[in-house]
Amino acid sequence: MSDTDTNETIGLRLQRQLPASPDEVFDAYTDAEKQKIWYSILDDEPGVVEIEVDLRVGGTQTAVWGPDRDTLFREVQTFLEIDRPHRLVTESTGSGPDGAAMTTHVVVTFEPNGGGTLMTVEQTGFPTPELRDFFQTQAWIGAFDRIEAYLTRG
């Protein structure tokens, strides 16, 4: 970590053009039943996906997922700002099967663009650049791929 990197400044910004309206993309991203589908839509074997959403400022989304009960990831997002279907701001606390946990700040925007939606994710507060890089090259790309597959397959 350089002298200018702090947990607050270690962040990422990613965008993906999606083939649906901002309303449809926002709902796919925030609706528990839709998430249960896209979380596992690209998996060869169905795993564990449990999601509960209380979509209101101060409410939470709790997601538990993994290939089996012994290898579960957990994320609890607290909704700080909801401007459907334009913007969603959360504080996200995630943990892996090893018990390691981190809390980050996530801003997601949904902009109409060329007959679809430009979804932008800004996430800050990573404890290390390496963890940020994993989310930038693996976790969010996988989430975008899954959401896109869900929206495409209908």
Backbone as a printed PyTorch tensor [residue, N CA C, xyz], in Angstrom:
tensor([[[  0.8570,  -1.1690,   0.0000],
         [  0.0000,   0.0000,   0.0000],
         [  0.9020,   1.2300,   0.0000]],

        [[  0.6440,   2.1760,  -0.8590],
         [  1.4540,   3.3860,  -0.9090],
         [  1.0010,   4.3480,   0.1890]],

        [[  1.7660,   5.4150,   0.3480],
         [  1.4190,   6.4150,   1.3580],
         [  0.0580,   7.0510,   1.1080]],

        [[ -0.3870,   7.0650,  -0.1520],
         [ -1.6600,   7.7130,  -0.4690],
         [ -2.8440,   6.7550,  -0.4150]],

        [[ -2.5730,   5.4520,  -0.3410],
         [ -3.6640,   4.4750,  -0.2500],
         [ -4.1060,   4.3220,   1.1950]],

        [[ -5.3900,   4.4820,   1.4170],
         [ -5.9750,   4.1670,   2.7170],
         [ -7.1690,   3.2780,   2.4340]],

        [[ -7.7420,   2.6880,   3.4620],
         [ -8.9180,   1.8440,   3.2500],
         [-10.0310,   2.6130,   2.5470]],

        [[-10.1380,   3.9160,   2.8230],
         [-11.1950,   4.7010,   2.2060],
         [-10.9320,   4.9180,   0.7160]],

        [[ -9.6570,   4.9350,   0.3100],
         [ -9.3540,   5.2470,  -1.0820],
         [ -9.0770,   4.0140,  -1.9260]],

        [[ -8.9430,   2.8550,  -1.3340],
         [ -8.7320,   1.6540,  -2.1480],
         [-10.0980,   1.2490,  -2.6800]],

        [[-10.3110,   1.5340,  -3.9500],
         [-11.6320,   1.2960,  -4.5150],
         [-11.5630,   0.9030,  -5.9730]],

        [[-12.7370,   0.6900,  -6.5290],
         [-12.8520,   0.3010,  -7.9280],
         [-14.0560,   0.9790,  -8.5350]],

        [[-14.0410,   1.0270,  -9.8590],
         [-15.1820,   1.5380, -10.6170],
         [-15.2890,   0.6860, -11.8690]],

        [[-16.4440,   0.0580, -12.0600],
         [-16.6930,  -0.8020, -13.2050],
         [-18.0330,  -0.4410, -13.8350]],

        [[-18.1410,  -0.6920, -15.1420],
         [-19.3980,  -0.4500, -15.8430],
         [-19.6990,  -1.6310, -16.7610]],

        [[-20.9900,  -1.8500, -16.9790],
         [-21.4190,  -2.8580, -17.9520],
         [-22.7020,  -2.3590, -18.5930]],

        [[-22.7570,  -2.4460, -19.9120],
         [-23.9810,  -2.1510, -20.6640],
         [-24.8490,  -3.4050, -20.6050]],

        [[-26.0830,  -3.2590, -20.1580],
         [-26.9910,  -4.3980, -20.0170],
         [-28.2130,  -4.2180, -20.9170]],

        [[-28.7460,  -5.3410, -21.4300],
         [-29.8190,  -5.2930, -22.4350],
         [-31.2220,  -5.2330, -21.8400]],

        [[-31.4650,  -4.2370, -20.9940],
         [-32.7900,  -4.0920, -20.3760],
         [-32.9150,  -2.6580, -19.8650]],

        [[-34.1320,  -2.2830, -19.5100],
         [-34.3720,  -0.9280, -19.0090],
         [-33.7890,  -0.7780, -17.5950]],

        [[-33.5530,   0.4750, -17.1580],
         [-33.0820,   0.6740, -15.7920],
         [-33.9970,   0.0250, -14.7410]],

        [[-35.3220,   0.0840, -14.9640],
         [-36.2530,  -0.5650, -14.0240],
         [-35.9810,  -2.0620, -13.9260]],

        [[-35.8020,  -2.7120, -15.0870],
         [-35.5880,  -4.1600, -15.1110],
         [-34.2460,  -4.5340, -14.4830]],

        [[-33.2140,  -3.7440, -14.7560],
         [-31.8890,  -4.0410, -14.1870],
         [-31.8960,  -3.7910, -12.6860]],

        [[-32.4850,  -2.6820, -12.2580],
         [-32.5800,  -2.3760, -10.8220],
         [-33.3020,  -3.5050, -10.0990]],

        [[-34.4270,  -3.9470, -10.6560],
         [-35.1990,  -5.0220, -10.0210],
         [-34.4230,  -6.3410,  -9.9960]],

        [[-33.7260,  -6.6620, -11.0760],
         [-32.9300,  -7.8960, -11.0910],
         [-31.8570,  -7.8390, -10.0180]],

        [[-31.2920,  -6.6630,  -9.8030],
         [-30.2170,  -6.4980,  -8.8250],
         [-30.7250,  -6.4940,  -7.3820]],

        [[-31.9840,  -6.0880,  -7.1580],
         [-32.4590,  -5.9150,  -5.7790],
         [-33.5560,  -6.8760,  -5.3360]],

        [[-34.2050,  -7.5810,  -6.2460],
         [-35.3100,  -8.4770,  -5.9020],
         [-34.7670,  -9.8530,  -5.5060]],

        [[-35.1420, -10.3400,  -4.3390],
         [-34.6050, -11.6030,  -3.8120],
         [-34.8810, -12.7860,  -4.7400]],

        [[-36.0870, -12.8940,  -5.2610],
         [-36.4150, -14.0420,  -6.1140],
         [-35.6240, -14.0070,  -7.4230]],

        [[-35.4370, -12.8240,  -7.9880],
         [-34.6400, -12.6990,  -9.2180],
         [-33.1710, -12.9890,  -8.9290]],

        [[-32.6770, -12.5200,  -7.7980],
         [-31.2850, -12.7910,  -7.4230],
         [-31.0310, -14.2780,  -7.2450]],

        [[-31.9800, -14.9720,  -6.6650],
         [-31.8100, -16.4220,  -6.4720],
         [-31.5920, -17.1290,  -7.8010]],

        [[-32.1800, -16.5890,  -8.8580],
         [-31.9880, -17.1700, -10.1890],
         [-30.6180, -16.7890, -10.7440]],

        [[-30.2900, -15.4970, -10.7500],
         [-29.0450, -15.1130, -11.4210],
         [-27.7910, -15.4730, -10.6390]],

        [[-27.8750, -15.6040,  -9.3300],
         [-26.6990, -16.0300,  -8.5610],
         [-26.1620, -17.3660,  -9.0720]],

        [[-27.0540, -18.2480,  -9.5320],
         [-26.6100, -19.5940,  -9.9360],
         [-26.8650, -19.9020, -11.4110]],

        [[-27.2630, -18.8930, -12.2070],
         [-27.6740, -19.1390, -13.5840],
         [-26.5500, -19.7210, -14.4470]],

        [[-25.3110, -19.4330, -14.1350],
         [-24.1940, -19.9140, -14.9490],
         [-23.4850, -21.1260, -14.3410]],

        [[-23.9900, -21.6380, -13.2230],
         [-23.3520, -22.7750, -12.5450],
         [-23.7670, -24.0980, -13.1800]],

        [[-22.8110, -25.0180, -13.2940],
         [-23.1200, -26.3620, -13.7900],
         [-23.9410, -27.1430, -12.7770]],

        [[-23.5860, -27.0010, -11.5180],
         [-24.2830, -27.6870, -10.4250],
         [-24.9670, -26.6390,  -9.5510]],

        [[-26.2220, -26.8570,  -9.1980],
         [-26.8700, -25.8890,  -8.3040],
         [-26.2030, -25.9150,  -6.9350]],

        [[-25.9420, -24.7450,  -6.3960],
         [-25.3510, -24.6440,  -5.0650],
         [-26.3810, -24.1140,  -4.0930]],

        [[-25.8870, -23.5180,  -3.0360],
         [-26.7330, -22.9320,  -2.0120],
         [-26.8910, -21.4450,  -2.3260]],

        [[-28.1230, -20.9700,  -2.4120],
         [-28.4010, -19.5460,  -2.5850],
         [-29.5960, -19.2000,  -1.7070]],

        [[-29.3380, -18.3670,  -0.6960],
         [-30.4080, -17.9000,   0.1860],
         [-30.3120, -16.3830,   0.2560]],

        [[-31.4100, -15.6970,  -0.0550],
         [-31.3900, -14.2400,  -0.0870],
         [-32.6620, -13.6980,   0.5510]],

        [[-32.4740, -12.6910,   1.3850],
         [-33.6060, -11.9610,   1.9600],
         [-33.3440, -10.4790,   1.7450]],

        [[-34.3650,  -9.7430,   1.3050],
         [-34.2060,  -8.3240,   1.0180],
         [-35.3090,  -7.5300,   1.7030]],

        [[-34.9090,  -6.4880,   2.4170],
         [-35.8240,  -5.4960,   2.9760],
         [-35.4160,  -4.1710,   2.3360]],

        [[-35.9550,  -3.9030,   1.1410],
         [-35.5220,  -2.7880,   0.3080],
         [-36.1420,  -1.4780,   0.7880]],

        [[-35.5070,  -0.9040,   1.7840],
         [-35.8790,   0.4130,   2.3110],
         [-34.6310,   0.9880,   2.9700]],

        [[-34.5390,   2.2950,   3.0380],
         [-33.3920,   2.9090,   3.6980],
         [-33.3420,   2.3890,   5.1390]],

        [[-32.2000,   1.8670,   5.5360],
         [-32.0370,   1.2450,   6.8500],
         [-32.2990,  -0.2490,   6.8330]],

        [[-32.9330,  -0.7370,   5.7810],
         [-33.1820,  -2.1730,   5.6330],
         [-31.9200,  -2.8820,   5.1710]],

        [[-31.9900,  -4.2050,   5.1320],
         [-30.8140,  -4.9770,   4.7400],
         [-31.1490,  -6.0130,   3.6820]],

        [[-30.1050,  -6.3970,   2.9860],
         [-30.1550,  -7.5600,   2.1090],
         [-29.1240,  -8.5300,   2.6520]],

        [[-29.5500,  -9.7520,   2.9120],
         [-28.6320, -10.7870,   3.3710],
         [-28.5890, -11.8730,   2.3110]],

        [[-27.3800, -12.1570,   1.8310],
         [-27.1890, -13.2000,   0.8290],
         [-26.1800, -14.2150,   1.3690]],

        [[-26.5370, -15.4850,   1.2460],
         [-25.6560, -16.5880,   1.6220],
         [-25.5940, -17.4990,   0.4090]],

        [[-24.3780, -17.7890,  -0.0590],
         [-24.2560, -18.6190,  -1.2600],
         [-22.9410, -19.3850,  -1.2520]],

        [[-22.9300, -20.4340,  -2.0240],
         [-21.7220, -21.2310,  -2.1850],
         [-22.0370, -22.5630,  -2.8200]],

        [[-20.9990, -23.3240,  -3.1320],
         [-21.2100, -24.6010,  -3.8010],
         [-21.8510, -25.6610,  -2.8990]],

        [[-21.6620, -25.5290,  -1.5750],
         [-22.2400, -26.4830,  -0.6160],
         [-22.2880, -25.8270,   0.7580]],

        [[-22.9190, -26.5020,   1.7210],
         [-23.0970, -25.9340,   3.0700],
         [-21.7770, -25.7280,   3.8140]],

        [[-20.7090, -26.4040,   3.3870],
         [-19.4100, -26.2570,   4.0500],
         [-18.5680, -25.1320,   3.4550]],

        [[-19.0200, -24.5510,   2.3450],
         [-18.2530, -23.5120,   1.6490],
         [-19.1810, -22.3520,   1.3190]],

        [[-19.5650, -21.6080,   2.3490],
         [-20.5370, -20.5320,   2.1570],
         [-19.9090, -19.1500,   2.2970]],

        [[-20.3740, -18.2520,   1.4580],
         [-20.0410, -16.8410,   1.5380],
         [-21.2830, -16.1300,   2.0630]],

        [[-21.0770, -15.0240,   2.7750],
         [-22.2070, -14.2820,   3.3410],
         [-21.9540, -12.7900,   3.1320]],

        [[-23.0050, -12.1000,   2.7060],
         [-22.9150, -10.6500,   2.5500],
         [-24.1800, -10.0260,   3.1230]],

        [[-23.9860,  -9.0130,   3.9560],
         [-25.1030,  -8.2350,   4.4700],
         [-24.8960,  -6.8000,   4.0070]],

        [[-25.8550,  -6.3160,   3.2380],
         [-25.8130,  -4.9410,   2.7690],
         [-26.8840,  -4.1410,   3.4950]],

        [[-26.5010,  -3.0010,   4.0230],
         [-27.4590,  -2.0800,   4.6230],
         [-27.7150,  -0.9730,   3.6180]],

        [[-28.9790,  -0.7470,   3.2980],
         [-29.3520,   0.2630,   2.3080],
         [-29.2690,   1.6540,   2.9290]],

        [[-28.4010,   2.4960,   2.3580],
         [-28.2110,   3.8610,   2.8400],
         [-28.9830,   4.8620,   1.9970]],

        [[-29.1390,   4.5560,   0.7050],
         [-29.8590,   5.4400,  -0.2140],
         [-30.4940,   4.5750,  -1.3040]],

        [[-31.7620,   4.8330,  -1.5950],
         [-32.4750,   4.1170,  -2.6510],
         [-33.1950,   5.1570,  -3.5040]],

        [[-32.8160,   5.2310,  -4.7680],
         [-33.4790,   6.1100,  -5.7220],
         [-33.8030,   5.2440,  -6.9400]],

        [[-34.8740,   4.4410,  -6.8090],
         [-35.2520,   3.4920,  -7.8610],
         [-35.7190,   4.2300,  -9.1000]],

        [[-35.2900,   3.8860, -10.2800],
         [-34.3190,   2.8680, -10.6640],
         [-32.9550,   3.4650, -11.0190]],

        [[-32.5590,   4.5340, -10.3550],
         [-31.3670,   5.2640, -10.7630],
         [-30.1180,   4.9630,  -9.9380]],

        [[-30.2800,   4.8120,  -8.6180],
         [-29.0990,   4.7650,  -7.7460],
         [-29.3980,   3.9700,  -6.4840]],

        [[-28.3750,   3.2370,  -6.0450],
         [-28.4710,   2.4390,  -4.8250],
         [-27.1420,   2.5760,  -4.0880]],

        [[-27.2020,   2.9280,  -2.8070],
         [-25.9850,   3.0670,  -2.0050],
         [-26.1140,   2.1500,  -0.8010]],

        [[-25.0740,   1.3380,  -0.5710],
         [-25.1020,   0.3970,   0.5490],
         [-23.7680,   0.3790,   1.2820]],

        [[-23.8470,  -0.0850,   2.5190],
         [-22.6620,  -0.5060,   3.2510],
         [-22.7130,  -2.0280,   3.2320]],

        [[-21.6530,  -2.6400,   2.7480],
         [-21.6440,  -4.0850,   2.5380],
         [-20.6090,  -4.7420,   3.4230]],

        [[-21.0470,  -5.7200,   4.2150],
         [-20.1270,  -6.5080,   5.0260],
         [-20.1890,  -7.9400,   4.5360]],

        [[-19.0570,  -8.4180,   4.0450],
         [-18.9910,  -9.7650,   3.4980],
         [-17.9900, -10.6150,   4.2380]],

        [[-18.2390, -11.9290,   4.2190],
         [-17.2960, -12.8740,   4.8250],
         [-17.2630, -14.1420,   3.9820]],

        [[-16.1240, -14.7990,   4.0300],
         [-15.9360, -16.0320,   3.2780],
         [-15.9270, -17.2380,   4.1770]],

        [[-15.7460, -18.4100,   3.5890],
         [-15.7380, -19.6500,   4.3650],
         [-14.6420, -19.6820,   5.4380]],

        [[-13.5660, -18.9190,   5.2180],
         [-12.4740, -18.8960,   6.1980],
         [-12.7580, -17.9710,   7.3700]],

        [[-13.8940, -17.2340,   7.3260],
         [-14.2680, -16.3430,   8.4130],
         [-13.7420, -14.9290,   8.2610]],

        [[-12.8430, -14.7070,   7.3110],
         [-12.3320, -13.3480,   7.0810],
         [-13.4780, -12.4670,   6.6080]],

        [[-13.5260, -11.2280,   7.1070],
         [-14.6290, -10.3300,   6.7730],
         [-14.0950,  -8.9510,   6.4180]],

        [[-14.8900,  -8.2020,   5.6590],
         [-14.5600,  -6.8120,   5.3440],
         [-15.8520,  -6.0420,   5.1090]],

        [[-15.7640,  -4.7360,   5.3280],
         [-16.8950,  -3.8530,   5.0830],
         [-16.4760,  -2.8000,   4.0650]],

        [[-17.3150,  -2.6120,   3.0550],
         [-17.0450,  -1.6240,   2.0140],
         [-18.2850,  -0.7750,   1.7710]],

        [[-18.0840,   0.3040,   1.0280],
         [-19.1520,   1.2190,   0.6420],
         [-19.3860,   1.0140,  -0.8560]],

        [[-20.6540,   0.7910,  -1.2590],
         [-20.9640,   0.4710,  -2.6490],
         [-22.0110,   1.4420,  -3.1780]],

        [[-21.7190,   2.0500,  -4.3380],
         [-22.6690,   2.9160,  -5.0330],
         [-22.9130,   2.2880,  -6.4010]],

        [[-24.1750,   1.9950,  -6.7130],
         [-24.5340,   1.4090,  -7.9950],
         [-25.5090,   2.3620,  -8.6740]],

        [[-25.2140,   2.6870,  -9.9500],
         [-26.1270,   3.5360, -10.7120],
         [-26.6040,   2.7910, -11.9430]],

        [[-27.7970,   3.1550, -12.3920],
         [-28.4690,   2.5250, -13.5280],
         [-28.9200,   3.6370, -14.4630]],

        [[-28.2040,   3.8230, -15.5900],
         [-28.4930,   4.9240, -16.5020],
         [-29.0180,   4.3860, -17.8280]],

        [[-30.1380,   4.9710, -18.3410],
         [-30.6000,   4.5700, -19.6700],
         [-29.5040,   4.8860, -20.6820]],

        [[-29.2530,   3.9330, -21.5920],
         [-28.1790,   4.1200, -22.5580],
         [-28.4100,   3.2240, -23.7660]],

        [[-28.6650,   3.8310, -24.9180],
         [-28.7630,   3.0790, -26.1540],
         [-29.7740,   1.9530, -26.1430]],

        [[-30.9230,   2.1510, -25.5600],
         [-31.9430,   1.1100, -25.5230],
         [-31.7450,   0.1090, -24.4080]],

        [[-30.7090,   0.2760, -23.6080],
         [-30.4550,  -0.6070, -22.4670],
         [-30.0920,   0.2280, -21.2540]],

        [[-29.2500,  -0.3320, -20.4140],
         [-28.8550,   0.3490, -19.1850],
         [-27.3560,   0.2270, -18.9890]],

        [[-26.7230,   1.3460, -18.6630],
         [-25.3300,   1.3340, -18.2520],
         [-25.3320,   1.2310, -16.7280]],

        [[-24.8780,   0.0930, -16.2220],
         [-24.7970,  -0.1450, -14.7730],
         [-23.3660,   0.1470, -14.3460]],

        [[-23.2180,   1.0510, -13.3820],
         [-21.8980,   1.4420, -12.8800],
         [-21.8080,   1.0880, -11.4030]],

        [[-20.7020,   0.4720, -11.0180],
         [-20.4480,   0.1020,  -9.6280],
         [-19.1920,   0.8210,  -9.1600]],

        [[-19.2990,   1.5090,  -8.0350],
         [-18.1400,   2.0950,  -7.3690],
         [-18.1120,   1.5160,  -5.9590]],

        [[-17.0040,   0.8590,  -5.6200],
         [-16.8820,   0.2170,  -4.3160],
         [-15.5770,   0.6730,  -3.6890]],

        [[-15.6500,   1.1920,  -2.4620],
         [-14.4670,   1.6870,  -1.7570],
         [-14.3800,   1.0780,  -0.3670]],

        [[-13.1810,   1.1610,   0.1930],
         [-12.9720,   0.6710,   1.5470],
         [-12.2950,  -0.6840,   1.6180]],

        [[-11.7110,  -1.1310,   0.5080],
         [-11.0150,  -2.4190,   0.5290],
         [ -9.7920,  -2.3320,   1.4320]],

        [[ -9.5130,  -3.3810,   2.2070],
         [ -8.3610,  -3.3360,   3.1090],
         [ -7.0160,  -3.4290,   2.3880]],

        [[ -7.0060,  -4.0140,   1.1740],
         [ -5.7540,  -4.1410,   0.4290],
         [ -6.0310,  -3.9750,  -1.0670]],

        [[ -5.0310,  -3.5330,  -1.8220],
         [ -5.1950,  -3.4690,  -3.2760],
         [ -5.4590,  -4.8480,  -3.8890]],

        [[ -4.8840,  -5.8940,  -3.3080],
         [ -5.0740,  -7.2450,  -3.8410],
         [ -6.5350,  -7.6870,  -3.7420]],

        [[ -7.1810,  -7.3720,  -2.6370],
         [ -8.5960,  -7.7300,  -2.4860],
         [ -9.4450,  -6.9120,  -3.4550]],

        [[ -9.1380,  -5.6360,  -3.6010],
         [ -9.8210,  -4.8050,  -4.5810],
         [ -9.6740,  -5.4030,  -5.9810]],

        [[ -8.4460,  -5.8240,  -6.3120],
         [ -8.1990,  -6.3780,  -7.6440],
         [ -9.0170,  -7.6440,  -7.8860]],

        [[ -9.1820,  -8.4760,  -6.8460],
         [-10.0120,  -9.6710,  -6.9800],
         [-11.4610,  -9.2820,  -7.2980]],

        [[-11.9850,  -8.2980,  -6.5790],
         [-13.3620,  -7.8680,  -6.8310],
         [-13.4970,  -7.2430,  -8.2170]],

        [[-12.4620,  -6.5230,  -8.6540],
         [-12.5230,  -5.8540,  -9.9520],
         [-12.4210,  -6.8400, -11.1120]],

        [[-11.6260,  -7.8990, -10.9670],
         [-11.3940,  -8.8110, -12.0940],
         [-12.1910, -10.1070, -12.0030]],

        [[-12.7410, -10.4190, -10.8460],
         [-13.4560, -11.6800, -10.6740],
         [-14.8930, -11.4830, -10.1740]],

        [[-15.0380, -10.9540,  -8.9700],
         [-16.3540, -10.9170,  -8.3140],
         [-17.3760, -10.0910,  -9.1020]],

        [[-17.0370,  -8.8360,  -9.4400],
         [-18.0110,  -7.9990, -10.1370],
         [-18.2080,  -8.4350, -11.5750]],

        [[-17.1420,  -8.8920, -12.2370],
         [-17.3010,  -9.3830, -13.6120],
         [-18.2580, -10.5760, -13.6060]],

        [[-18.1030, -11.4680, -12.6360],
         [-19.0040, -12.6120, -12.5100],
         [-20.4380, -12.1790, -12.2520]],

        [[-20.6230, -11.1810, -11.3890],
         [-21.9720, -10.6860, -11.0980],
         [-22.5910, -10.0670, -12.3500]],

        [[-21.8320,  -9.2450, -13.0570],
         [-22.3340,  -8.6610, -14.3060],
         [-22.7120,  -9.7500, -15.3070]],

        [[-21.8470, -10.7640, -15.4500],
         [-22.1380, -11.8610, -16.3840],
         [-23.4360, -12.5660, -16.0230]],

        [[-23.6510, -12.7920, -14.7410],
         [-24.8490, -13.4960, -14.2790],
         [-26.1080, -12.6510, -14.4780]],

        [[-26.0190, -11.3710, -14.1330],
         [-27.1700, -10.4880, -14.3320],
         [-27.5070, -10.3920, -15.8190]],

        [[-26.4890, -10.2590, -16.6500],
         [-26.7160, -10.1840, -18.0960],
         [-27.3540, -11.4620, -18.6170]],

        [[-26.8840, -12.6190, -18.1410],
         [-27.4770, -13.9020, -18.5610],
         [-28.9450, -13.9690, -18.1280]],

        [[-29.2380, -13.5200, -16.9140],
         [-30.6230, -13.5170, -16.4330],
         [-31.4910, -12.6220, -17.3080]],

        [[-31.0130, -11.4210, -17.6180],
         [-31.8010, -10.4760, -18.4130],
         [-31.9700, -10.9730, -19.8560]],

        [[-30.9660, -11.6420, -20.3800],
         [-31.0110, -12.1420, -21.7540],
         [-31.9250, -13.3510, -21.8920]],

        [[-31.8670, -14.2430, -20.8950],
         [-32.6730, -15.4740, -20.9520],
         [-34.1130, -15.2480, -20.5400]],

        [[-34.3400, -14.1420, -19.8040],
         [-35.6980, -13.7630, -19.4280],
         [-36.3570, -14.7480, -18.5340]]])
